[in-house]
């Protein structure tokens, strides 16, 4: 931990979190008043408020209007958290393409209950304003934009993206933004900018299977890092791994990791950045779920804490507004030239009109209202899904507690074979993601991921419950 | 030559071409009548007509209405053809990214006379129907398509592309088509499907600098193959190179190569295919200029002659209709799975609405009328540019004779430094492409490429003439 670089409010938040953890503050108890803490610690009221809101975002405190902050109650009958992962401490070559292709094929089958693919339902996304911006751009400016655009992308869109980054306390220059074909191309460009075939890349464990597939196709190896289901990557464990393995880059989630939903604390993020800086290992961060936070504050990505010196930030609008538009971006200062060179050599530039439409849509200011609606929807969906899981899955099932995004990670009591459940579920018209595709070494066969990206409905409810019954039947056999 | 696999009309065409070459048929002379040849050779009238039309397309015969076929006259005062290239017979590592980025930056500067970038002018392309199709798709089907599409692309567009391939005598299945982000991504996916970092790729010499840049970024080496300015790659020379160098793949133009404008005869294409089949070297062909043919017939790409067994066909709509849309495609049977895997891992899928708009536009049938107009425009542009070059460049300047596309390749009498001319031309407000970016070993410094993709105007005319004067001044120094 680099306490000297942590903000005062973070130290305060950590202190209160520890008091809750060691029982000094019991579940349901009122937290010390903001004014009292302010006086005791000689800090401003706003610093205490910031600390409490951080704790609210972490699910440790709950704010009650006109009453103050209380220690959160554990939800009644809640399932336990999945275990922190302990993957093997060696890099693995990846061979997952076939499994991923098969999963994506089933996940796009609209006759199945859609628990498989981590994509929001098109009807939920209400992309009409964006679509109309595209229609307008095509009608009014089709000829003007029927040219090869700049490799780094439309200047207007890069400006809008830089403007939004200010809210994260990050002074991003439009010149440091490169527009990509979704976050997938962003990650690919980032990886090829800092690593080569045969290199080892450190990743969360479990991690997004698409990342593993990209590593496989680039001939890179994956080193899985122990990861906690809510706190994210174990920095001390990563430090030990870096002692024994040559790592060319880390690819980590900024927050609400897929599939765990974990988010590192700012203190841990700073410690991780300091570690990587010492070892001169570049960090690639994937912030594709960042806008879908259920707490008040959007967790700050690594680049906002680090300033972009050796961090390559990757994101897209695919999880929050428009998976069909394939608009993502990279933000990086040091590596921008390498990234742009690769963008130019690998696909020249992206299509112009969708970028122009996005710039127009973002400038209109309607994105924030849209995001507020999406957050409420997904928070609600996850709560309903959690209850359906509790009511139907085998006793001893553990489940993640994402504070953002829209996926749940389930760990079933061993022995359990989520591959066998997958085949059976398909026959019952249900798709989900079996656990082994989230690991290069094909761990997590007793785990699975459920997506709550579709509007909650009787079909979704019944799908989860039936899946739970099928899992129970397998457990009882 | 694989005479046994050549069609009868091709043998006939080759025979007449040889008679013209050895003087048996003089420039301006009437060719033997179709009926006479039919009787003499015991072939049908239509076979003779096909042979004569092939020769017309190759610029060897000229048809005169109601009169028959005549041997083409050399244009009066014509400049000589550039020499066939003789690059060094060893693979080179490529280091061209900086020069390419600088060129593209200048080429996109709209205040310069646009002789630099091989892209048609947006106003010439008249993409309005396509733009309206996009606007319609966005308005009417935005929500429906706001999903991750299939990695191989929109089924409707793949069907339209397959349908058009029928005209080339190639029975392409929509399942063998993968939609890409322009031809650049197509080439990148093709290369990474059949070759790895460190491998050697055989290319034309000179060749498109974007291809060299892609090879550089993939860490692949370029082996430059001797290439004739009208007849294309020297198959015998390639055969000798394959004896001494391990080549992982060939990347060649289907026709109207960039920058030479060369097109291999069908007989040579068959010979090349037979050679590569014997050596088990996959062929990647770039047919991006194929639709812009000035002769009656569109030259058949390799895949139509070979059946797609070990050929990966790459193309796009960027040179003929919509550079801003970034819609390209790959056609391949054997390598389709590898290509799709990479598409999925590197960018997941392309944006859906532009693909839907293209499918709609192609189904409407208006593309063919559009192409006829574009062909006339570019043919005319090139003729005007040729005359301006003849009138202004130094004595002894040689110039290519493209039968399609919209670029000219100029070879100036040595010593000549097109880099120095480039810097000087920029000061005079003119952009063009200096020759050395078309070679991995940075040959062709005495050459340059001019693009006639913009509407011909006094500014274009004067730009070419001023460039010629600047070149003469350098030659006279």
Short mmCIF file of N, CA, C and O in Angstrom, two decimals, chain A residues 100-101 104 117-119 122-123 125 127-128 131-132 134-135 138-139 142-143 145-148 181 184-185 188 196-197 213-214 217-218 318-319 321-326 341-342 344-354, chain B residues 100-101 104 117-119 122-123 125 127-128 131-132 134-135 138-139 142-143 145-148 181 184-185 188 196-197 213-214 217-218 318-319 321-326 341-342 344-354:
data_model
loop_
_atom_site.label_atom_id
_atom_site.label_comp_id
_atom_site.label_asym_id
_atom_site.label_seq_id
_atom_site.Cartn_x
_atom_site.Cartn_y
_atom_site.Cartn_z
N UNK A 100 -15.17 -20.64 -27.30
CA UNK A 100 -15.74 -19.30 -27.37
C UNK A 100 -16.70 -19.18 -28.54
O UNK A 100 -17.82 -18.68 -28.41
N UNK A 101 -16.27 -19.68 -29.72
CA UNK A 101 -17.12 -19.60 -30.91
C UNK A 101 -18.43 -20.34 -30.67
O UNK A 101 -19.51 -19.86 -31.01
N UNK A 104 -20.62 -18.28 -28.29
CA UNK A 104 -21.20 -17.09 -28.91
C UNK A 104 -22.31 -17.48 -29.89
O UNK A 104 -23.30 -16.77 -30.04
N UNK A 117 -24.90 -14.29 -23.13
CA UNK A 117 -24.03 -13.26 -23.69
C UNK A 117 -24.11 -11.99 -22.85
O UNK A 117 -25.19 -11.52 -22.52
N UNK A 118 -22.96 -11.40 -22.51
CA UNK A 118 -22.95 -10.19 -21.70
C UNK A 118 -23.21 -8.98 -22.59
O UNK A 118 -22.33 -8.16 -22.84
N UNK A 119 -24.44 -8.89 -23.07
CA UNK A 119 -24.81 -7.74 -23.91
C UNK A 119 -26.20 -7.30 -23.49
O UNK A 119 -27.07 -8.14 -23.18
N UNK A 122 -31.39 -5.10 -26.95
CA UNK A 122 -31.51 -3.93 -27.82
C UNK A 122 -32.69 -3.04 -27.41
O UNK A 122 -32.57 -1.82 -27.36
N UNK A 123 -33.84 -3.66 -27.08
CA UNK A 123 -35.04 -2.88 -26.74
C UNK A 123 -34.81 -2.06 -25.47
O UNK A 123 -35.32 -0.95 -25.33
N UNK A 125 -32.04 -0.74 -24.56
CA UNK A 125 -31.04 0.31 -24.76
C UNK A 125 -31.64 1.60 -25.32
O UNK A 125 -31.05 2.66 -25.19
N UNK A 127 -31.95 3.10 -28.28
CA UNK A 127 -30.90 3.84 -29.00
C UNK A 127 -31.49 4.83 -30.01
O UNK A 127 -30.76 5.35 -30.86
N UNK A 128 -32.79 5.11 -29.93
CA UNK A 128 -33.45 5.89 -30.99
C UNK A 128 -32.79 7.25 -31.26
O UNK A 128 -32.59 7.63 -32.40
N UNK A 131 -29.74 6.61 -33.21
CA UNK A 131 -30.08 6.17 -34.57
C UNK A 131 -30.52 7.36 -35.43
O UNK A 131 -30.16 7.45 -36.60
N UNK A 132 -31.27 8.26 -34.82
CA UNK A 132 -31.71 9.44 -35.57
C UNK A 132 -30.53 10.36 -35.89
O UNK A 132 -30.47 10.98 -36.95
N UNK A 134 -27.60 9.27 -36.48
CA UNK A 134 -26.93 8.61 -37.61
C UNK A 134 -27.68 8.89 -38.92
O UNK A 134 -27.07 9.21 -39.94
N UNK A 135 -29.01 8.78 -38.86
CA UNK A 135 -29.82 9.03 -40.05
C UNK A 135 -29.59 10.47 -40.55
O UNK A 135 -29.42 10.71 -41.75
N UNK A 138 -26.13 10.84 -42.10
CA UNK A 138 -26.06 10.20 -43.42
C UNK A 138 -26.77 11.06 -44.47
O UNK A 138 -26.27 11.25 -45.58
N UNK A 139 -27.94 11.59 -44.10
CA UNK A 139 -28.71 12.41 -45.05
C UNK A 139 -28.02 13.74 -45.35
O UNK A 139 -27.94 14.17 -46.50
N UNK A 142 -23.51 12.89 -45.80
CA UNK A 142 -22.97 11.66 -46.38
C UNK A 142 -21.79 11.91 -47.30
O UNK A 142 -20.74 11.28 -47.17
N UNK A 143 -21.94 12.84 -48.21
CA UNK A 143 -20.86 13.10 -49.17
C UNK A 143 -19.62 13.65 -48.48
O UNK A 143 -18.50 13.18 -48.70
N UNK A 145 -18.50 13.17 -45.62
CA UNK A 145 -17.74 12.18 -44.84
C UNK A 145 -17.42 10.93 -45.63
O UNK A 145 -16.95 9.95 -45.05
N UNK A 146 -17.67 10.93 -46.93
CA UNK A 146 -17.34 9.73 -47.70
C UNK A 146 -15.87 9.76 -48.12
O UNK A 146 -15.53 9.82 -49.31
N UNK A 147 -15.03 9.75 -47.12
CA UNK A 147 -13.58 9.83 -47.30
C UNK A 147 -12.93 8.89 -46.29
O UNK A 147 -13.59 8.43 -45.36
N UNK A 148 -11.65 8.60 -46.50
CA UNK A 148 -10.91 7.92 -45.44
C UNK A 148 -10.76 8.91 -44.29
O UNK A 148 -10.19 9.99 -44.48
N UNK A 181 -12.82 -0.10 -33.21
CA UNK A 181 -14.00 -0.91 -33.48
C UNK A 181 -14.36 -1.66 -32.19
O UNK A 181 -14.03 -2.83 -32.02
N UNK A 184 -12.99 -4.54 -28.15
CA UNK A 184 -12.18 -5.69 -28.61
C UNK A 184 -10.99 -5.22 -29.43
O UNK A 184 -9.85 -5.65 -29.19
N UNK A 185 -11.25 -4.35 -30.41
CA UNK A 185 -10.12 -3.86 -31.20
C UNK A 185 -9.20 -3.01 -30.33
O UNK A 185 -7.98 -3.05 -30.50
N UNK A 188 -6.92 -5.34 -28.56
CA UNK A 188 -5.98 -5.94 -29.51
C UNK A 188 -4.87 -4.95 -29.87
O UNK A 188 -3.69 -5.28 -29.87
N UNK A 196 4.54 -8.92 -27.63
CA UNK A 196 4.72 -9.67 -28.86
C UNK A 196 4.31 -11.13 -28.66
O UNK A 196 4.13 -11.59 -27.54
N UNK A 197 4.21 -11.81 -29.79
CA UNK A 197 3.96 -13.24 -29.80
C UNK A 197 4.91 -13.94 -28.80
O UNK A 197 6.09 -13.63 -28.77
N UNK A 213 -9.32 -15.26 -25.81
CA UNK A 213 -9.33 -15.58 -27.23
C UNK A 213 -8.36 -14.67 -28.00
O UNK A 213 -7.62 -15.13 -28.88
N UNK A 214 -8.37 -13.38 -27.66
CA UNK A 214 -7.45 -12.44 -28.31
C UNK A 214 -6.00 -12.86 -28.03
O UNK A 214 -5.16 -12.88 -28.94
N UNK A 217 -5.08 -15.81 -30.22
CA UNK A 217 -4.86 -15.47 -31.63
C UNK A 217 -3.58 -14.67 -31.82
O UNK A 217 -2.99 -14.69 -32.89
N UNK A 218 -3.14 -13.96 -30.79
CA UNK A 218 -1.89 -13.20 -30.88
C UNK A 218 -0.70 -14.04 -30.44
O UNK A 218 0.44 -13.56 -30.45
N UNK A 318 -20.47 -0.17 -25.98
CA UNK A 318 -21.23 -1.38 -26.30
C UNK A 318 -22.08 -1.89 -25.14
O UNK A 318 -23.11 -2.51 -25.36
N UNK A 319 -21.65 -1.67 -23.89
CA UNK A 319 -22.40 -2.22 -22.77
C UNK A 319 -23.46 -1.24 -22.27
O UNK A 319 -24.33 -1.62 -21.50
N UNK A 321 -24.91 1.52 -24.43
CA UNK A 321 -25.78 2.17 -25.40
C UNK A 321 -25.92 1.46 -26.74
O UNK A 321 -27.03 1.27 -27.23
N UNK A 322 -24.78 1.07 -27.34
CA UNK A 322 -24.90 0.66 -28.74
C UNK A 322 -23.91 -0.44 -29.16
O UNK A 322 -22.94 -0.16 -29.85
N UNK A 323 -24.21 -1.68 -28.76
CA UNK A 323 -23.32 -2.77 -29.20
C UNK A 323 -23.25 -2.87 -30.73
O UNK A 323 -22.23 -3.29 -31.26
N UNK A 324 -24.31 -2.45 -31.43
CA UNK A 324 -24.34 -2.58 -32.89
C UNK A 324 -23.48 -1.56 -33.62
O UNK A 324 -23.19 -1.73 -34.80
N UNK A 325 -23.08 -0.49 -32.93
CA UNK A 325 -22.31 0.57 -33.61
C UNK A 325 -20.81 0.30 -33.62
O UNK A 325 -20.09 0.90 -34.42
N UNK A 326 -20.36 -0.53 -32.72
CA UNK A 326 -18.92 -0.85 -32.65
C UNK A 326 -18.08 0.43 -32.54
O UNK A 326 -17.18 0.66 -33.34
N UNK A 341 -0.34 3.79 -35.22
CA UNK A 341 0.35 3.06 -36.29
C UNK A 341 -0.31 1.73 -36.57
O UNK A 341 -0.49 1.33 -37.72
N UNK A 342 -0.66 1.03 -35.48
CA UNK A 342 -1.31 -0.28 -35.66
C UNK A 342 -2.72 -0.14 -36.20
O UNK A 342 -3.15 -0.91 -37.04
N UNK A 344 -3.76 2.12 -38.16
CA UNK A 344 -3.59 2.42 -39.58
C UNK A 344 -3.20 1.17 -40.37
O UNK A 344 -3.75 0.89 -41.44
N UNK A 345 -2.30 0.38 -39.84
CA UNK A 345 -1.81 -0.79 -40.57
C UNK A 345 -2.81 -1.94 -40.56
O UNK A 345 -2.82 -2.76 -41.48
N UNK A 346 -3.65 -2.02 -39.54
CA UNK A 346 -4.55 -3.17 -39.41
C UNK A 346 -5.94 -2.91 -39.98
O UNK A 346 -6.64 -3.84 -40.35
N UNK A 347 -6.38 -1.63 -40.00
CA UNK A 347 -7.71 -1.39 -40.57
C UNK A 347 -7.87 0.03 -41.12
O UNK A 347 -8.99 0.46 -41.37
N UNK A 348 -6.76 0.75 -41.28
CA UNK A 348 -6.71 2.09 -41.86
C UNK A 348 -7.43 3.14 -41.00
O UNK A 348 -6.81 4.06 -40.51
N UNK A 349 -8.75 2.98 -40.84
CA UNK A 349 -9.52 3.90 -40.02
C UNK A 349 -10.91 3.29 -39.89
O UNK A 349 -11.23 2.32 -40.57
N UNK A 350 -11.73 3.85 -38.99
CA UNK A 350 -13.08 3.32 -38.82
C UNK A 350 -14.06 4.04 -39.72
O UNK A 350 -13.73 5.07 -40.32
N UNK A 351 -15.30 3.52 -39.83
CA UNK A 351 -16.32 4.22 -40.62
C UNK A 351 -16.65 5.57 -39.97
O UNK A 351 -16.69 5.68 -38.74
N UNK A 352 -16.89 6.58 -40.79
CA UNK A 352 -17.00 7.94 -40.27
C UNK A 352 -18.37 8.28 -39.71
O UNK A 352 -18.49 8.84 -38.62
N UNK A 353 -19.45 7.94 -40.45
CA UNK A 353 -20.77 8.40 -40.03
C UNK A 353 -21.18 7.92 -38.64
O UNK A 353 -21.73 8.72 -37.86
N UNK A 354 -20.95 6.66 -38.25
CA UNK A 354 -21.31 6.29 -36.88
C UNK A 354 -20.57 7.11 -35.83
O UNK A 354 -21.13 7.44 -34.78
N UNK B 100 4.94 6.41 -44.28
CA UNK B 100 3.54 6.24 -44.66
C UNK B 100 2.67 7.23 -43.90
O UNK B 100 1.81 7.91 -44.48
N UNK B 101 2.88 7.33 -42.59
CA UNK B 101 2.08 8.25 -41.77
C UNK B 101 2.24 9.68 -42.26
O UNK B 101 1.26 10.42 -42.38
N UNK B 104 0.36 10.09 -45.60
CA UNK B 104 -1.10 10.12 -45.44
C UNK B 104 -1.54 11.44 -44.81
O UNK B 104 -2.61 11.96 -45.14
N UNK B 117 -3.16 10.75 -52.52
CA UNK B 117 -3.85 9.61 -51.92
C UNK B 117 -4.69 8.89 -52.97
O UNK B 117 -5.43 9.53 -53.72
N UNK B 118 -4.61 7.56 -53.02
CA UNK B 118 -5.37 6.79 -54.01
C UNK B 118 -6.80 6.58 -53.51
O UNK B 118 -7.20 5.48 -53.14
N UNK B 119 -7.54 7.68 -53.49
CA UNK B 119 -8.94 7.60 -53.05
C UNK B 119 -9.75 8.48 -53.98
O UNK B 119 -9.31 9.56 -54.39
N UNK B 122 -14.89 12.48 -52.87
CA UNK B 122 -16.23 12.18 -52.33
C UNK B 122 -17.33 12.67 -53.26
O UNK B 122 -18.31 11.95 -53.51
N UNK B 123 -17.17 13.89 -53.83
CA UNK B 123 -18.23 14.44 -54.68
C UNK B 123 -18.42 13.61 -55.95
O UNK B 123 -19.53 13.47 -56.46
N UNK B 125 -18.09 10.42 -56.15
CA UNK B 125 -18.63 9.09 -55.84
C UNK B 125 -20.15 9.08 -55.78
O UNK B 125 -20.78 8.03 -55.94
N UNK B 127 -22.52 9.19 -53.41
CA UNK B 127 -22.96 8.07 -52.56
C UNK B 127 -24.38 8.29 -52.01
O UNK B 127 -24.79 7.57 -51.09
N UNK B 128 -25.13 9.23 -52.57
CA UNK B 128 -26.40 9.62 -51.96
C UNK B 128 -27.36 8.45 -51.75
O UNK B 128 -27.99 8.33 -50.70
N UNK B 131 -26.18 6.54 -48.83
CA UNK B 131 -26.39 7.31 -47.60
C UNK B 131 -27.86 7.26 -47.18
O UNK B 131 -28.18 7.14 -45.99
N UNK B 132 -28.75 7.36 -48.16
CA UNK B 132 -30.18 7.30 -47.83
C UNK B 132 -30.57 5.91 -47.34
O UNK B 132 -31.41 5.77 -46.45
N UNK B 134 -28.62 4.07 -45.63
CA UNK B 134 -28.15 4.04 -44.24
C UNK B 134 -29.12 4.79 -43.33
O UNK B 134 -29.48 4.32 -42.25
N UNK B 135 -29.56 5.97 -43.79
CA UNK B 135 -30.50 6.77 -42.99
C UNK B 135 -31.78 5.95 -42.75
O UNK B 135 -32.31 5.92 -41.63
N UNK B 138 -31.15 3.14 -40.25
CA UNK B 138 -31.02 3.66 -38.89
C UNK B 138 -32.40 4.04 -38.32
O UNK B 138 -32.71 3.73 -37.18
N UNK B 139 -33.21 4.70 -39.16
CA UNK B 139 -34.53 5.14 -38.68
C UNK B 139 -35.46 3.96 -38.44
O UNK B 139 -36.17 3.91 -37.44
N UNK B 142 -33.03 0.63 -36.37
CA UNK B 142 -31.95 0.89 -35.43
C UNK B 142 -31.97 -0.07 -34.25
O UNK B 142 -30.95 -0.68 -33.91
N UNK B 143 -33.12 -0.21 -33.62
CA UNK B 143 -33.20 -1.07 -32.43
C UNK B 143 -32.93 -2.52 -32.78
O UNK B 143 -32.14 -3.19 -32.12
N UNK B 145 -31.13 -3.79 -34.97
CA UNK B 145 -29.73 -4.11 -35.26
C UNK B 145 -28.78 -3.61 -34.18
O UNK B 145 -27.57 -3.63 -34.38
N UNK B 146 -29.30 -3.15 -33.05
CA UNK B 146 -28.40 -2.69 -32.00
C UNK B 146 -27.95 -3.87 -31.14
O UNK B 146 -28.23 -3.95 -29.94
N UNK B 147 -27.27 -4.78 -31.79
CA UNK B 147 -26.79 -6.02 -31.17
C UNK B 147 -25.40 -6.30 -31.72
O UNK B 147 -24.99 -5.71 -32.70
N UNK B 148 -24.68 -7.21 -31.04
CA UNK B 148 -23.45 -7.71 -31.66
C UNK B 148 -23.86 -8.54 -32.86
O UNK B 148 -24.59 -9.53 -32.72
N UNK B 181 -13.46 -4.52 -42.03
CA UNK B 181 -13.36 -3.07 -42.00
C UNK B 181 -12.45 -2.64 -43.17
O UNK B 181 -11.27 -2.36 -42.99
N UNK B 184 -8.11 -3.20 -45.90
CA UNK B 184 -6.95 -3.24 -45.01
C UNK B 184 -7.11 -4.31 -43.95
O UNK B 184 -6.21 -5.12 -43.71
N UNK B 185 -8.30 -4.33 -43.30
CA UNK B 185 -8.49 -5.37 -42.30
C UNK B 185 -8.54 -6.74 -42.96
O UNK B 185 -8.06 -7.72 -42.39
N UNK B 188 -5.05 -7.88 -43.40
CA UNK B 188 -4.45 -8.20 -42.10
C UNK B 188 -4.96 -9.55 -41.60
O UNK B 188 -4.18 -10.39 -41.15
N UNK B 196 3.06 -16.04 -39.85
CA UNK B 196 3.38 -15.59 -38.50
C UNK B 196 4.50 -14.56 -38.53
O UNK B 196 5.19 -14.41 -39.54
N UNK B 197 4.67 -13.92 -37.39
CA UNK B 197 5.79 -13.01 -37.19
C UNK B 197 7.09 -13.67 -37.67
O UNK B 197 7.34 -14.82 -37.35
N UNK B 213 3.27 -1.51 -44.80
CA UNK B 213 3.08 -1.06 -43.42
C UNK B 213 2.47 -2.18 -42.57
O UNK B 213 2.87 -2.42 -41.42
N UNK B 214 1.47 -2.87 -43.14
CA UNK B 214 0.85 -3.99 -42.43
C UNK B 214 1.90 -5.07 -42.13
O UNK B 214 1.97 -5.60 -41.02
N UNK B 217 4.08 -3.97 -39.23
CA UNK B 217 3.43 -4.05 -37.92
C UNK B 217 3.22 -5.50 -37.48
O UNK B 217 3.13 -5.78 -36.29
N UNK B 218 3.12 -6.42 -38.44
CA UNK B 218 2.97 -7.84 -38.10
C UNK B 218 4.33 -8.52 -37.95
O UNK B 218 4.39 -9.72 -37.66
N UNK B 318 -14.24 0.59 -51.18
CA UNK B 318 -13.63 1.89 -50.90
C UNK B 318 -13.17 2.63 -52.14
O UNK B 318 -13.14 3.86 -52.14
N UNK B 319 -12.78 1.93 -53.20
CA UNK B 319 -12.27 2.62 -54.38
C UNK B 319 -13.38 2.95 -55.37
O UNK B 319 -13.17 3.73 -56.30
N UNK B 321 -17.01 3.23 -54.39
CA UNK B 321 -18.25 3.85 -53.91
C UNK B 321 -18.13 4.56 -52.57
O UNK B 321 -18.58 5.70 -52.45
N UNK B 322 -17.53 3.91 -51.58
CA UNK B 322 -17.69 4.48 -50.24
C UNK B 322 -16.49 4.25 -49.33
O UNK B 322 -16.54 3.42 -48.43
N UNK B 323 -15.41 5.05 -49.53
CA UNK B 323 -14.27 4.92 -48.62
C UNK B 323 -14.65 5.19 -47.17
O UNK B 323 -14.04 4.64 -46.25
N UNK B 324 -15.67 6.04 -46.95
CA UNK B 324 -16.05 6.41 -45.59
C UNK B 324 -16.79 5.32 -44.84
O UNK B 324 -16.91 5.39 -43.62
N UNK B 325 -17.31 4.31 -45.55
CA UNK B 325 -18.10 3.28 -44.88
C UNK B 325 -17.25 2.13 -44.33
O UNK B 325 -17.72 1.37 -43.49
N UNK B 326 -16.07 1.98 -44.85
CA UNK B 326 -15.17 0.91 -44.40
C UNK B 326 -15.86 -0.45 -44.47
O UNK B 326 -15.94 -1.19 -43.48
N UNK B 341 -12.23 -16.66 -36.88
CA UNK B 341 -11.67 -16.68 -35.52
C UNK B 341 -10.91 -15.41 -35.21
O UNK B 341 -11.02 -14.83 -34.13
N UNK B 342 -10.11 -14.98 -36.19
CA UNK B 342 -9.32 -13.76 -35.99
C UNK B 342 -10.21 -12.52 -35.97
O UNK B 342 -10.00 -11.61 -35.17
N UNK B 344 -13.17 -12.37 -34.94
CA UNK B 344 -13.83 -12.38 -33.63
C UNK B 344 -12.86 -11.93 -32.52
O UNK B 344 -13.22 -11.13 -31.66
N UNK B 345 -11.64 -12.41 -32.58
CA UNK B 345 -10.68 -12.12 -31.51
C UNK B 345 -10.11 -10.71 -31.61
O UNK B 345 -9.72 -10.13 -30.61
N UNK B 346 -10.07 -10.15 -32.82
CA UNK B 346 -9.42 -8.85 -33.01
C UNK B 346 -10.40 -7.69 -32.98
O UNK B 346 -10.02 -6.56 -32.70
N UNK B 347 -11.68 -7.93 -33.36
CA UNK B 347 -12.63 -6.81 -33.31
C UNK B 347 -14.08 -7.27 -33.14
O UNK B 347 -14.99 -6.47 -33.34
N UNK B 348 -14.27 -8.52 -32.77
CA UNK B 348 -15.58 -9.12 -32.47
C UNK B 348 -16.49 -9.18 -33.69
O UNK B 348 -16.86 -10.26 -34.14
N UNK B 349 -16.86 -8.02 -34.23
CA UNK B 349 -17.70 -7.97 -35.43
C UNK B 349 -17.72 -6.52 -35.89
O UNK B 349 -17.24 -5.65 -35.19
N UNK B 350 -18.23 -6.28 -37.08
CA UNK B 350 -18.30 -4.91 -37.59
C UNK B 350 -19.61 -4.25 -37.21
O UNK B 350 -20.54 -4.92 -36.74
N UNK B 351 -19.72 -2.92 -37.42
CA UNK B 351 -20.99 -2.24 -37.16
C UNK B 351 -22.05 -2.75 -38.13
O UNK B 351 -21.77 -3.00 -39.30
N UNK B 352 -23.28 -2.87 -37.64
CA UNK B 352 -24.32 -3.56 -38.41
C UNK B 352 -24.99 -2.66 -39.44
O UNK B 352 -25.18 -3.06 -40.59
N UNK B 353 -25.40 -1.44 -39.05
CA UNK B 353 -26.21 -0.62 -39.95
C UNK B 353 -25.52 -0.30 -41.28
O UNK B 353 -26.18 -0.38 -42.33
N UNK B 354 -24.23 0.04 -41.32
CA UNK B 354 -23.60 0.26 -42.63
C UNK B 354 -23.66 -0.99 -43.53
O UNK B 354 -23.82 -0.86 -44.75
#
